[in-house]
C-alpha positions as a LaTeX table, in Angstrom:
\begin{tabular}{lrrr}
\hline
Residue & $x$ (\AA) & $y$ (\AA) & $z$ (\AA) \\
\hline
Unk1 & $-230.03$ & 70.44 & $-33.55$ \\
Unk2 & $-226.64$ & 72.01 & $-33.27$ \\
Unk3 & $-224.65$ & 68.83 & $-33.81$ \\
Unk4 & $-226.33$ & 68.19 & $-36.91$ \\
Unk5 & $-226.02$ & 71.65 & $-38.19$ \\
Unk6 & $-222.18$ & 72.01 & $-37.43$ \\
Unk7 & $-221.50$ & 68.47 & $-38.79$ \\
Unk8 & $-223.30$ & 69.62 & $-42.04$ \\
Unk9 & $-221.25$ & 72.69 & $-42.20$ \\
Unk10 & $-217.95$ & 70.93 & $-41.78$ \\
Unk11 & $-218.70$ & 68.65 & $-44.39$ \\
Unk12 & $-219.40$ & 71.34 & $-46.68$ \\
Unk13 & $-216.13$ & 72.88 & $-45.90$ \\
Unk14 & $-214.38$ & 69.59 & $-46.47$ \\
Unk15 & $-216.21$ & 69.28 & $-50.06$ \\
Unk16 & $-215.09$ & 72.75 & $-50.85$ \\
Unk17 & $-211.62$ & 72.56 & $-49.59$ \\
Unk18 & $-210.94$ & 69.23 & $-51.45$ \\
Unk19 & $-212.45$ & 70.20 & $-54.86$ \\
Unk20 & $-210.64$ & 73.77 & $-54.74$ \\
Unk21 & $-207.37$ & 71.76 & $-54.21$ \\
Unk22 & $-208.12$ & 69.12 & $-56.87$ \\
Unk23 & $-209.83$ & 71.06 & $-59.69$ \\
Unk24 & $-207.94$ & 74.58 & $-59.40$ \\
Unk25 & $-204.47$ & 73.42 & $-57.94$ \\
Unk26 & $-204.56$ & 69.94 & $-59.73$ \\
Unk27 & $-202.86$ & 68.23 & $-56.76$ \\
Unk28 & $-203.11$ & 64.68 & $-55.71$ \\
Unk29 & $-205.96$ & 63.35 & $-53.15$ \\
Unk30 & $-203.51$ & 62.98 & $-50.56$ \\
Unk31 & $-202.28$ & 66.70 & $-51.07$ \\
Unk32 & $-205.78$ & 67.90 & $-51.26$ \\
Unk33 & $-206.41$ & 66.43 & $-47.75$ \\
Unk34 & $-203.78$ & 68.40 & $-46.15$ \\
Unk35 & $-205.38$ & 71.41 & $-47.71$ \\
Unk36 & $-208.68$ & 70.27 & $-46.13$ \\
Unk37 & $-207.16$ & 69.94 & $-42.73$ \\
Unk38 & $-205.13$ & 73.39 & $-43.54$ \\
Unk39 & $-208.43$ & 75.01 & $-44.31$ \\
Unk40 & $-210.48$ & 73.82 & $-41.30$ \\
Unk41 & $-207.62$ & 74.92 & $-39.00$ \\
Unk42 & $-206.92$ & 78.09 & $-40.61$ \\
Unk43 & $-210.60$ & 79.48 & $-40.65$ \\
Unk44 & $-210.84$ & 78.74 & $-37.07$ \\
Unk45 & $-207.55$ & 80.20 & $-36.47$ \\
Unk46 & $-208.75$ & 83.46 & $-38.06$ \\
Unk47 & $-212.08$ & 83.37 & $-36.26$ \\
Unk48 & $-210.10$ & 83.06 & $-32.89$ \\
Unk49 & $-207.36$ & 85.62 & $-33.74$ \\
Unk50 & $-210.43$ & 88.12 & $-34.50$ \\
Unk51 & $-211.48$ & 87.42 & $-30.91$ \\
Unk52 & $-208.34$ & 88.24 & $-29.37$ \\
Unk53 & $-207.87$ & 91.33 & $-31.68$ \\
Unk54 & $-211.31$ & 92.63 & $-30.44$ \\
Unk55 & $-210.68$ & 91.56 & $-26.70$ \\
Unk56 & $-207.14$ & 93.66 & $-26.57$ \\
Unk57 & $-208.86$ & 96.55 & $-28.59$ \\
Unk58 & $-211.80$ & 96.65 & $-26.09$ \\
Unk59 & $-210.21$ & 95.37 & $-22.95$ \\
Unk60 & $-210.24$ & 96.64 & $-19.67$ \\
Unk61 & $-206.83$ & 96.87 & $-17.81$ \\
Unk62 & $-205.72$ & 93.47 & $-17.26$ \\
Unk63 & $-202.54$ & 91.83 & $-15.20$ \\
Unk64 & $-199.53$ & 91.66 & $-17.24$ \\
Unk65 & $-198.64$ & 88.10 & $-18.52$ \\
Unk66 & $-195.48$ & 88.28 & $-20.40$ \\
Unk67 & $-195.14$ & 87.55 & $-24.08$ \\
Unk68 & $-194.57$ & 83.87 & $-23.54$ \\
Unk69 & $-197.56$ & 83.30 & $-21.15$ \\
Unk70 & $-199.77$ & 85.39 & $-23.33$ \\
Unk71 & $-198.99$ & 83.28 & $-26.58$ \\
Unk72 & $-199.53$ & 80.31 & $-24.65$ \\
Unk73 & $-203.02$ & 81.33 & $-23.33$ \\
Unk74 & $-204.17$ & 82.13 & $-26.88$ \\
Unk75 & $-202.83$ & 78.96 & $-28.35$ \\
Unk76 & $-204.50$ & 77.09 & $-25.30$ \\
Unk77 & $-208.05$ & 78.83 & $-26.21$ \\
Unk78 & $-207.41$ & 78.26 & $-30.08$ \\
Unk79 & $-207.04$ & 74.50 & $-29.18$ \\
Unk80 & $-210.22$ & 74.55 & $-27.14$ \\
Unk81 & $-212.12$ & 76.32 & $-29.93$ \\
Unk82 & $-210.78$ & 73.73 & $-32.52$ \\
Unk83 & $-211.69$ & 70.69 & $-30.13$ \\
Unk84 & $-215.20$ & 72.00 & $-29.32$ \\
Unk85 & $-216.46$ & 72.85 & $-32.68$ \\
Unk86 & $-214.69$ & 70.59 & $-34.80$ \\
Unk87 & $-214.45$ & 67.45 & $-32.75$ \\
Unk88 & $-216.86$ & 67.47 & $-29.70$ \\
Unk89 & $-219.91$ & 69.38 & $-30.62$ \\
Unk90 & $-220.71$ & 67.96 & $-34.10$ \\
Unk91 & $-220.34$ & 64.33 & $-32.43$ \\
Unk92 & $-221.58$ & 65.27 & $-28.83$ \\
Unk93 & $-223.20$ & 61.87 & $-28.50$ \\
Unk94 & $-220.12$ & 60.14 & $-29.08$ \\
Unk95 & $-217.98$ & 62.19 & $-26.82$ \\
Unk96 & $-220.66$ & 62.77 & $-23.92$ \\
Unk97 & $-222.77$ & 59.82 & $-23.03$ \\
Unk98 & $-225.82$ & 59.98 & $-20.69$ \\
Unk99 & $-225.26$ & 61.60 & $-17.28$ \\
Unk100 & $-224.37$ & 59.14 & $-14.59$ \\
Unk101 & $-226.19$ & 60.06 & $-11.38$ \\
Unk102 & $-225.51$ & 57.97 & $-8.19$ \\
Unk103 & $-228.52$ & 58.25 & $-5.72$ \\
Unk104 & $-225.98$ & 56.92 & $-2.92$ \\
Unk105 & $-224.25$ & 60.40 & $-3.17$ \\
Unk106 & $-225.26$ & 62.70 & $-0.37$ \\
Unk107 & $-223.98$ & 65.86 & $-1.98$ \\
Unk108 & $-226.48$ & 68.00 & $-4.20$ \\
Unk109 & $-225.74$ & 67.20 & $-8.02$ \\
Unk110 & $-224.05$ & 69.84 & $-10.18$ \\
Unk111 & $-226.17$ & 70.88 & $-13.17$ \\
Unk112 & $-223.80$ & 72.20 & $-15.86$ \\
Unk113 & $-225.43$ & 74.84 & $-18.26$ \\
Unk114 & $-223.64$ & 75.60 & $-21.42$ \\
Unk115 & $-222.96$ & 78.99 & $-23.14$ \\
Unk116 & $-224.10$ & 80.48 & $-26.58$ \\
Unk117 & $-223.69$ & 78.37 & $-29.84$ \\
Unk118 & $-222.75$ & 75.48 & $-27.73$ \\
Unk119 & $-224.25$ & 72.11 & $-26.21$ \\
Unk120 & $-223.74$ & 69.97 & $-23.33$ \\
Unk121 & $-220.82$ & 68.49 & $-25.25$ \\
Unk122 & $-218.47$ & 71.31 & $-24.00$ \\
Unk123 & $-218.49$ & 69.90 & $-20.61$ \\
Unk124 & $-216.96$ & 66.51 & $-21.85$ \\
Unk125 & $-213.34$ & 67.22 & $-19.90$ \\
Unk126 & $-214.94$ & 69.27 & $-16.81$ \\
Unk127 & $-217.55$ & 66.56 & $-16.12$ \\
Unk128 & $-215.08$ & 63.94 & $-15.72$ \\
Unk129 & $-213.13$ & 65.79 & $-13.35$ \\
Unk130 & $-215.81$ & 66.87 & $-11.30$ \\
Unk131 & $-217.13$ & 63.32 & $-11.10$ \\
Unk132 & $-213.67$ & 62.11 & $-10.00$ \\
Unk133 & $-213.54$ & 64.70 & $-7.23$ \\
Unk134 & $-216.84$ & 62.98 & $-5.77$ \\
Unk135 & $-219.63$ & 64.88 & $-7.32$ \\
Unk136 & $-222.95$ & 63.90 & $-9.05$ \\
Unk137 & $-222.76$ & 65.85 & $-12.31$ \\
Unk138 & $-225.59$ & 66.40 & $-15.00$ \\
Unk139 & $-225.93$ & 68.60 & $-18.04$ \\
Unk140 & $-228.59$ & 70.06 & $-20.19$ \\
Unk141 & $-229.02$ & 71.16 & $-23.66$ \\
Unk142 & $-230.35$ & 74.81 & $-24.28$ \\
Unk143 & $-232.45$ & 74.76 & $-27.44$ \\
Unk144 & $-233.05$ & 76.54 & $-29.95$ \\
Unk145 & $-229.59$ & 77.89 & $-30.19$ \\
Unk146 & $-230.61$ & 81.55 & $-30.74$ \\
Unk147 & $-233.46$ & 81.84 & $-28.49$ \\
Unk148 & $-234.56$ & 84.02 & $-25.67$ \\
Unk149 & $-232.71$ & 83.53 & $-22.68$ \\
Unk150 & $-235.66$ & 83.38 & $-20.48$ \\
Unk151 & $-237.12$ & 80.51 & $-22.79$ \\
Unk152 & $-234.30$ & 78.23 & $-21.52$ \\
Unk153 & $-235.69$ & 78.39 & $-17.84$ \\
Unk154 & $-238.27$ & 75.57 & $-19.14$ \\
Unk155 & $-235.37$ & 73.20 & $-20.21$ \\
Unk156 & $-233.45$ & 74.00 & $-16.97$ \\
Unk157 & $-236.57$ & 73.23 & $-14.89$ \\
Unk158 & $-237.44$ & 70.06 & $-16.56$ \\
Unk159 & $-233.74$ & 68.69 & $-15.89$ \\
Unk160 & $-233.69$ & 69.81 & $-12.31$ \\
Unk161 & $-236.93$ & 68.02 & $-11.73$ \\
Unk162 & $-235.36$ & 64.96 & $-13.32$ \\
Unk163 & $-232.06$ & 65.17 & $-11.74$ \\
Unk164 & $-233.56$ & 65.62 & $-8.33$ \\
Unk165 & $-235.91$ & 62.73 & $-8.90$ \\
Unk166 & $-232.85$ & 60.44 & $-10.15$ \\
Unk167 & $-230.60$ & 61.31 & $-7.14$ \\
Unk168 & $-233.43$ & 61.82 & $-4.34$ \\
Unk169 & $-231.71$ & 65.37 & $-3.65$ \\
Unk170 & $-234.18$ & 68.16 & $-2.99$ \\
Unk171 & $-231.75$ & 70.73 & $-4.44$ \\
Unk172 & $-229.03$ & 71.11 & $-7.32$ \\
Unk173 & $-225.95$ & 73.64 & $-7.80$ \\
Unk174 & $-226.28$ & 75.39 & $-11.02$ \\
Unk175 & $-222.87$ & 75.90 & $-12.63$ \\
Unk176 & $-223.05$ & 78.12 & $-15.97$ \\
Unk177 & $-220.47$ & 78.81 & $-18.56$ \\
Unk178 & $-220.89$ & 82.16 & $-20.33$ \\
Unk179 & $-224.51$ & 82.66 & $-21.04$ \\
Unk180 & $-225.31$ & 79.53 & $-19.20$ \\
Unk181 & $-224.71$ & 81.88 & $-16.12$ \\
Unk182 & $-227.22$ & 84.24 & $-17.18$ \\
Unk183 & $-229.58$ & 81.25 & $-18.13$ \\
Unk184 & $-229.20$ & 80.13 & $-14.42$ \\
Unk185 & $-229.81$ & 83.56 & $-13.14$ \\
Unk186 & $-232.90$ & 83.77 & $-15.27$ \\
Unk187 & $-234.32$ & 80.47 & $-14.05$ \\
Unk188 & $-233.88$ & 81.37 & $-10.51$ \\
Unk189 & $-235.73$ & 84.94 & $-11.30$ \\
Unk190 & $-238.77$ & 82.82 & $-12.88$ \\
Unk191 & $-238.88$ & 79.69 & $-10.67$ \\
Unk192 & $-237.51$ & 80.73 & $-7.35$ \\
Unk193 & $-234.65$ & 79.18 & $-5.48$ \\
Unk194 & $-236.41$ & 76.38 & $-3.78$ \\
Unk195 & $-234.69$ & 73.55 & $-6.02$ \\
Unk196 & $-231.09$ & 75.70 & $-6.23$ \\
Unk197 & $-228.63$ & 75.43 & $-3.42$ \\
Unk198 & $-225.98$ & 77.78 & $-5.23$ \\
Unk199 & $-225.26$ & 79.28 & $-8.60$ \\
Unk200 & $-221.56$ & 79.41 & $-9.68$ \\
Unk201 & $-220.78$ & 81.24 & $-13.11$ \\
Unk202 & $-217.69$ & 80.91 & $-15.20$ \\
Unk203 & $-216.95$ & 83.74 & $-17.66$ \\
Unk204 & $-220.39$ & 84.81 & $-17.81$ \\
Unk205 & $-221.12$ & 88.42 & $-19.32$ \\
Unk206 & $-223.21$ & 89.54 & $-16.13$ \\
Unk207 & $-223.03$ & 93.06 & $-17.57$ \\
Unk208 & $-222.83$ & 92.06 & $-21.21$ \\
Unk209 & $-220.30$ & 92.11 & $-23.77$ \\
Unk210 & $-219.53$ & 94.11 & $-26.89$ \\
Unk211 & $-218.88$ & 91.10 & $-29.05$ \\
Unk212 & $-222.44$ & 90.39 & $-28.55$ \\
Unk213 & $-223.20$ & 93.02 & $-30.96$ \\
Unk214 & $-221.72$ & 90.48 & $-33.65$ \\
Unk215 & $-224.08$ & 87.66 & $-32.81$ \\
Unk216 & $-227.46$ & 86.54 & $-33.98$ \\
Unk217 & $-230.70$ & 85.70 & $-32.16$ \\
Unk218 & $-232.70$ & 87.07 & $-29.24$ \\
Unk219 & $-229.99$ & 85.79 & $-26.70$ \\
Unk220 & $-227.13$ & 87.93 & $-28.24$ \\
Unk221 & $-229.11$ & 91.05 & $-28.35$ \\
Unk222 & $-229.91$ & 90.32 & $-24.79$ \\
Unk223 & $-226.25$ & 90.23 & $-23.86$ \\
Unk224 & $-225.30$ & 93.42 & $-25.24$ \\
Unk225 & $-224.05$ & 96.19 & $-22.48$ \\
Unk226 & $-226.97$ & 97.94 & $-20.98$ \\
Unk227 & $-229.77$ & 95.94 & $-22.68$ \\
Unk228 & $-233.02$ & 96.19 & $-21.21$ \\
Unk229 & $-232.91$ & 92.36 & $-20.40$ \\
Unk230 & $-229.86$ & 92.71 & $-18.48$ \\
Unk231 & $-231.07$ & 95.77 & $-16.69$ \\
Unk232 & $-234.32$ & 93.79 & $-15.70$ \\
Unk233 & $-232.29$ & 90.83 & $-14.58$ \\
Unk234 & $-229.97$ & 92.98 & $-12.30$ \\
Unk235 & $-232.93$ & 94.47 & $-10.53$ \\
Unk236 & $-234.22$ & 91.08 & $-9.23$ \\
Unk237 & $-232.51$ & 90.08 & $-5.96$ \\
Unk238 & $-231.78$ & 86.68 & $-5.15$ \\
Unk239 & $-231.28$ & 85.09 & $-1.86$ \\
Unk240 & $-229.30$ & 82.24 & $-3.70$ \\
Unk241 & $-225.45$ & 82.02 & $-2.78$ \\
Unk242 & $-223.84$ & 83.21 & $-5.99$ \\
Unk243 & $-220.14$ & 83.09 & $-6.75$ \\
Unk244 & $-218.69$ & 84.62 & $-9.87$ \\
Unk245 & $-215.50$ & 82.80 & $-11.52$ \\
Unk246 & $-213.96$ & 84.83 & $-14.42$ \\
Unk247 & $-210.64$ & 85.74 & $-16.23$ \\
Unk248 & $-209.51$ & 89.24 & $-16.46$ \\
Unk249 & $-208.05$ & 87.85 & $-20.02$ \\
Unk250 & $-211.39$ & 86.82 & $-21.39$ \\
Unk251 & $-211.36$ & 87.10 & $-25.20$ \\
Unk252 & $-215.22$ & 86.98 & $-25.82$ \\
Unk253 & $-216.35$ & 89.30 & $-22.64$ \\
Unk254 & $-215.13$ & 92.74 & $-23.08$ \\
Unk255 & $-214.46$ & 95.06 & $-21.54$ \\
Unk256 & $-213.49$ & 92.26 & $-18.97$ \\
Unk257 & $-215.14$ & 94.07 & $-16.02$ \\
Unk258 & $-218.50$ & 93.41 & $-17.38$ \\
Unk259 & $-217.73$ & 89.94 & $-16.02$ \\
Unk260 & $-218.29$ & 91.07 & $-12.76$ \\
Unk261 & $-221.43$ & 91.03 & $-10.61$ \\
Unk262 & $-221.60$ & 93.40 & $-8.13$ \\
Unk263 & $-222.53$ & 92.35 & $-4.52$ \\
Unk264 & $-221.51$ & 88.63 & $-5.09$ \\
Unk265 & $-218.17$ & 86.92 & $-4.28$ \\
Unk266 & $-215.64$ & 87.07 & $-7.07$ \\
Unk267 & $-212.91$ & 84.56 & $-8.02$ \\
Unk268 & $-210.24$ & 85.65 & $-10.66$ \\
Unk269 & $-208.21$ & 82.90 & $-12.62$ \\
Unk270 & $-205.79$ & 85.14 & $-14.53$ \\
Unk271 & $-204.26$ & 83.81 & $-17.86$ \\
Unk272 & $-207.10$ & 81.70 & $-19.31$ \\
Unk273 & $-209.18$ & 82.42 & $-22.47$ \\
Unk274 & $-213.03$ & 82.05 & $-22.49$ \\
Unk275 & $-213.20$ & 78.75 & $-23.97$ \\
Unk276 & $-210.14$ & 77.31 & $-22.40$ \\
Unk277 & $-211.85$ & 77.68 & $-19.00$ \\
Unk278 & $-213.84$ & 74.52 & $-19.81$ \\
Unk279 & $-210.40$ & 72.77 & $-20.16$ \\
Unk280 & $-208.33$ & 74.55 & $-17.41$ \\
Unk281 & $-206.99$ & 72.59 & $-14.16$ \\
Unk282 & $-206.72$ & 75.87 & $-12.40$ \\
Unk283 & $-210.61$ & 76.64 & $-13.16$ \\
Unk284 & $-211.69$ & 72.95 & $-11.74$ \\
Unk285 & $-209.56$ & 73.72 & $-8.69$ \\
Unk286 & $-211.15$ & 77.01 & $-8.13$ \\
Unk287 & $-214.53$ & 75.38 & $-8.43$ \\
Unk288 & $-213.70$ & 72.78 & $-6.07$ \\
Unk289 & $-212.51$ & 75.38 & $-3.45$ \\
Unk290 & $-215.84$ & 77.13 & $-3.89$ \\
Unk291 & $-217.93$ & 74.03 & $-3.69$ \\
Unk292 & $-216.09$ & 72.95 & $-0.52$ \\
Unk293 & $-216.95$ & 76.13 & 1.19 \\
Unk294 & $-220.26$ & 76.47 & 2.83 \\
Unk295 & $-220.69$ & 80.28 & 1.81 \\
Unk296 & $-218.46$ & 82.90 & 0.53 \\
Unk297 & $-221.00$ & 85.67 & 1.38 \\
Unk298 & $-219.29$ & 88.92 & 2.13 \\
Unk299 & $-215.77$ & 87.94 & 0.56 \\
Unk300 & $-214.00$ & 90.06 & $-2.18$ \\
Unk301 & $-212.30$ & 89.19 & $-5.17$ \\
Unk302 & $-209.81$ & 86.76 & $-4.98$ \\
Unk303 & $-207.13$ & 85.36 & $-7.44$ \\
Unk304 & $-206.95$ & 81.72 & $-8.61$ \\
Unk305 & $-209.40$ & 80.66 & $-6.12$ \\
Unk306 & $-207.62$ & 82.00 & $-3.00$ \\
Unk307 & $-209.55$ & 84.00 & $-0.68$ \\
Unk308 & $-208.19$ & 87.30 & 0.15 \\
Unk309 & $-206.44$ & 87.70 & 3.52 \\
\hline
\end{tabular}
């Protein structure tokens, strides 16, 4: 289970940093705790900085932001990274309780599907915003973490059945972040569109990402650009209304043009990092605009959720 693994890893880090500070630098326990905090934050700052270094090296041409806005974007994504992997995911059950599904809600429920190396806990902030906007929101965990993406279709299928039963609805809207968008498309390929009203993707590497070469597991290999798996997925046409929401400044999918899915409507949200999408009011606003529209078929790329004129 991801939460247990992350919690064990963090505890090992705490013991290591505390022991190093006490035995090699002979500091007081209170100072050693500060060293622990600095170590936890510093390691994750290095990882996040590496993602931006790779993203800018392999980037596609992207809209200019200016130094201040770019710095704020990087800091926001770093904060999202620390929040998710230090606080939320290791303690998922404390942050994200059971899904609250109201059978009286006439709208199709939303099923949120997380990305690579994550769990349903990443939806903690966004789930609340979507619920306050009047939607039934459900989540699902994709396990094992490094499995074949096609294997996740079974978990998604079971969760769709349970959500439809709990709400009395016949269909759900699938919303996938990162790899979760590929898992949603893989589900439709395997099980068809009978239970799916729409598929919305956030920061999904529809045509792969160079960063996937550094990942582990079958799913990382499947997300490498031009992988056989991605090419097979692209060859399968779908009648499901699909909308792609992405940031041209994504720091996990590069070059960022690989976020685009030819032939479907695109919604571009500038100045947002990959993980920060999950905590962005602009991304939520874009989602709500898309959800309110009966269909966006035939539309082109639009910035910040505003259809082109």
